[in-house]
Tab-separated table of C-alpha atoms in Angstrom:
chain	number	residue	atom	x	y	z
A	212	UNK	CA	132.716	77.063	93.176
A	213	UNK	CA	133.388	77.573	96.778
A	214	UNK	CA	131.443	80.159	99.119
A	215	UNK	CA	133.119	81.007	102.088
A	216	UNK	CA	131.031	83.089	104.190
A	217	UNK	CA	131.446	86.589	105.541
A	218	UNK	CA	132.363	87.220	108.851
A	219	UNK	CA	131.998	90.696	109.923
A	220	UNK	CA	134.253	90.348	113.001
A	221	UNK	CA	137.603	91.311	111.243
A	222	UNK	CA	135.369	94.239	108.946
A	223	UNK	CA	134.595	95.787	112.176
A	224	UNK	CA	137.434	94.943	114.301
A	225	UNK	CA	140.335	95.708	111.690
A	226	UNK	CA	139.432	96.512	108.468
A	227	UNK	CA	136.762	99.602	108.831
A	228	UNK	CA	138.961	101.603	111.624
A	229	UNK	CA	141.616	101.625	109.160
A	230	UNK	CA	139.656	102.762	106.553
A	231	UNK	CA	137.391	105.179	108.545
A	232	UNK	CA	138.611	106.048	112.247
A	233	UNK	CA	136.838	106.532	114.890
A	234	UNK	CA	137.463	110.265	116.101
A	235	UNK	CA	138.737	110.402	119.852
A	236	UNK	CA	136.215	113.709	120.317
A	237	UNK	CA	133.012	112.213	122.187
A	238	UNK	CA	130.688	114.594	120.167
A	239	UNK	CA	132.846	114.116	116.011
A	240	UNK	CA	132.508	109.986	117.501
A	241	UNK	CA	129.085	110.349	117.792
A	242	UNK	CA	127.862	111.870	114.731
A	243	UNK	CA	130.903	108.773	113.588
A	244	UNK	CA	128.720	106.220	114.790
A	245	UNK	CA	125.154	107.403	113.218
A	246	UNK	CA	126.628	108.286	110.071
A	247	UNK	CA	128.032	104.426	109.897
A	248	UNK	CA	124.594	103.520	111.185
A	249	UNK	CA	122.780	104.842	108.492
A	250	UNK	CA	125.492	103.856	105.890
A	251	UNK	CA	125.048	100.074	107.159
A	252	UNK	CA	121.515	99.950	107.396
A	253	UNK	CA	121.433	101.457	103.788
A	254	UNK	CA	123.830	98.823	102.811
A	255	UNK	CA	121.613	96.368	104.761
A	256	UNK	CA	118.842	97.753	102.625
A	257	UNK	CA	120.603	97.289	99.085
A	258	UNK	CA	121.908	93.716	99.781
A	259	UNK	CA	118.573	92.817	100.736
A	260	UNK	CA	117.050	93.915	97.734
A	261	UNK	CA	120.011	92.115	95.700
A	262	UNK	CA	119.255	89.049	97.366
A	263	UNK	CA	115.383	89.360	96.600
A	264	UNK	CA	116.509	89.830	93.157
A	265	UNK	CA	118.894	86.969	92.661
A	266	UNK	CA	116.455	84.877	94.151
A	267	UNK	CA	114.215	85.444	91.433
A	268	UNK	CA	116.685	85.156	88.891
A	269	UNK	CA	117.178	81.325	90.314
A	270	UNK	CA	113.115	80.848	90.165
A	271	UNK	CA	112.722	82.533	87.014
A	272	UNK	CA	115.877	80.654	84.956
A	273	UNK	CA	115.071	77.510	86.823
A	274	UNK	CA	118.342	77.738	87.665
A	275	UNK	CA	119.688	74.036	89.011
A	276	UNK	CA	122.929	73.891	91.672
A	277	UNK	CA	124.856	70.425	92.092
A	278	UNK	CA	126.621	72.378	95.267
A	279	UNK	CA	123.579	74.393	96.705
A	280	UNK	CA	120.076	73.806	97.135
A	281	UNK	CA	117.404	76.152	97.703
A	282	UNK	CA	114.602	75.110	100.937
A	283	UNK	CA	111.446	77.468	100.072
A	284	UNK	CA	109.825	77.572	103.374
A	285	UNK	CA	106.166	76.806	103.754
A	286	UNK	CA	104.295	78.110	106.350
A	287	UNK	CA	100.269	76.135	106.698
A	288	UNK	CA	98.151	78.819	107.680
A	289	UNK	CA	93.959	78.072	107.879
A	290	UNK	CA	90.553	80.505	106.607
A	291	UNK	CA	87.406	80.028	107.980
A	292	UNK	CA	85.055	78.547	104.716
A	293	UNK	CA	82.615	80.831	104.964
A	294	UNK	CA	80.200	79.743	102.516
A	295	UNK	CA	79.965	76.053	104.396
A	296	UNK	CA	80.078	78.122	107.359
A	297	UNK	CA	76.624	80.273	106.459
A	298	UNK	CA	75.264	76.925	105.208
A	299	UNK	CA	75.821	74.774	107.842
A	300	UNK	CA	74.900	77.303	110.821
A	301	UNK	CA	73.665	81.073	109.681
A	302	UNK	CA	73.020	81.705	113.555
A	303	UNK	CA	77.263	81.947	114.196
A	304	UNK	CA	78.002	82.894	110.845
A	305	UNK	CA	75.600	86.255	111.343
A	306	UNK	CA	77.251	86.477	115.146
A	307	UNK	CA	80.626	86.908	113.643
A	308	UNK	CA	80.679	88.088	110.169
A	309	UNK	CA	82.771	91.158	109.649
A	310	UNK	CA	84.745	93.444	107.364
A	311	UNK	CA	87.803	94.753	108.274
A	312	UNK	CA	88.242	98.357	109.059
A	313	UNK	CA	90.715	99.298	106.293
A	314	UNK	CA	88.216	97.429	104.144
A	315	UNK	CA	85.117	99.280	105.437
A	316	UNK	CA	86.821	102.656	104.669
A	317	UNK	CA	88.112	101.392	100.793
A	318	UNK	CA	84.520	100.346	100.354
A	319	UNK	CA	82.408	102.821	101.964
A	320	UNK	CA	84.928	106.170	101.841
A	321	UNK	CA	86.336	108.369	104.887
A	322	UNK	CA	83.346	110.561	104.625
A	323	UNK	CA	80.250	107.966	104.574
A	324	UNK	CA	82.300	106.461	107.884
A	325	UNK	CA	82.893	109.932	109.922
A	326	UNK	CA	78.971	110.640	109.496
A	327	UNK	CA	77.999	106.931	110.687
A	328	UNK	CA	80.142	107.646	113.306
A	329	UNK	CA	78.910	111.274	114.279
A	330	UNK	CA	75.562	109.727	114.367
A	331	UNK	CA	76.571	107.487	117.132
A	332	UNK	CA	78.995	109.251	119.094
A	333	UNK	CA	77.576	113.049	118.635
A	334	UNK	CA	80.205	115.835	120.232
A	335	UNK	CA	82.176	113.445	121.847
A	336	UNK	CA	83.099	112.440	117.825
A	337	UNK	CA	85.742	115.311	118.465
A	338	UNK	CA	88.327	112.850	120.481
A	339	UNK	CA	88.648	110.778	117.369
A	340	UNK	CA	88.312	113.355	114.544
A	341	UNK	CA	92.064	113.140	112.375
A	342	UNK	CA	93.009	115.060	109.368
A	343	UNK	CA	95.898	113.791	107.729
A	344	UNK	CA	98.756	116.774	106.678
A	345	UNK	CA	98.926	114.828	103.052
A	346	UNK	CA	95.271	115.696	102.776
A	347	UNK	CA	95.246	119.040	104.093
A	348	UNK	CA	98.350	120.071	101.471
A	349	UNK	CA	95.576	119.286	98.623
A	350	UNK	CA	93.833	122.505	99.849
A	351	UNK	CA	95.530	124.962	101.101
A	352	UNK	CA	99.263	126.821	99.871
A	353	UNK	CA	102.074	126.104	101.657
A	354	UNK	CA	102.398	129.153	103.289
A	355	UNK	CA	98.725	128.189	105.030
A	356	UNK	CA	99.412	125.325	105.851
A	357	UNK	CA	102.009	125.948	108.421
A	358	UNK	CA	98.704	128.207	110.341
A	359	UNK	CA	97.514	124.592	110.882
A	360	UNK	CA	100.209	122.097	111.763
A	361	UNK	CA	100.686	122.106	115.893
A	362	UNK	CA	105.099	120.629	116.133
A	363	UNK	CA	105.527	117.682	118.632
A	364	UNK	CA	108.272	116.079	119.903
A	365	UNK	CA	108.681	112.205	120.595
């Protein structure tokens, strides 16, 4: 069993013109060049995921390699313990105790958080206030919808 690995210098260099030219128009070799851009990264996307999945297929069937050897990287990382934390000083644990924002909304909803907020921040509310298009499609027809959707450009 012998790997040898790719190199993508001759693909690019020899092999792909051959198989797919690159047009001598400036405008056909640009659409060329994002149409191979989007094939690659799809390809990059699919090997990816094939590489994911043979890598569980090792871990799953145990499989064992006299030739090649697998390093799983471990990364330490640290959490505050914030039980010992409350116990040991409740002064700095009540300072900076807090939940998330994504976890604020899961637990107490869009709506309950937009009214907290209103409360505070009154009219001025109105430079924060989104409404996301997904949301809006649940109410109104298609054709309505459109009434409501401002185009932007990036």
């Amino acid at each position: 069993m012998t790997y040898t690995p790719f190199d993508p210098q001759p693909f690019l260099a020899t092999t792909l013109p051959r198989i797919h030219p690159r047009p001598a128009d400036p405008y056909e070799a640009a659409l060329h060049s994002r149409d191979l851009a989007y094939i690659f990264e799809e390809f990059h996307l699919g090997f990816i995921e094939q590489y994911h999945t043979d890598i569980q297929t090792i871990r799953n069937e145990n499989a064992q390699s006299t030739e090649y050897q697998i390093i799983w990287p471990e990364q330490t990382y640290y959490e505050v313990n914030i039980p010992k934390l409350q116990t040991d000083h409740p002064d700095l644990h009540q300072k900076l105790v807090h939940l998330r924002a994504t976890d604020a909304e899961k637990i107490l909803g869009r709506d309950h958080l937009y009214t907290a907020a209103k409360q505070l921040l009154g009219t001025t509310i109105r430079d924060y206030e989104k409404i996301t298009i997904t949301d809006l499609k649940k109410h109104l027809t298609a054709r309505d919808l459109t009434t409501y959707l401002t185009p932007k450009t990036r």
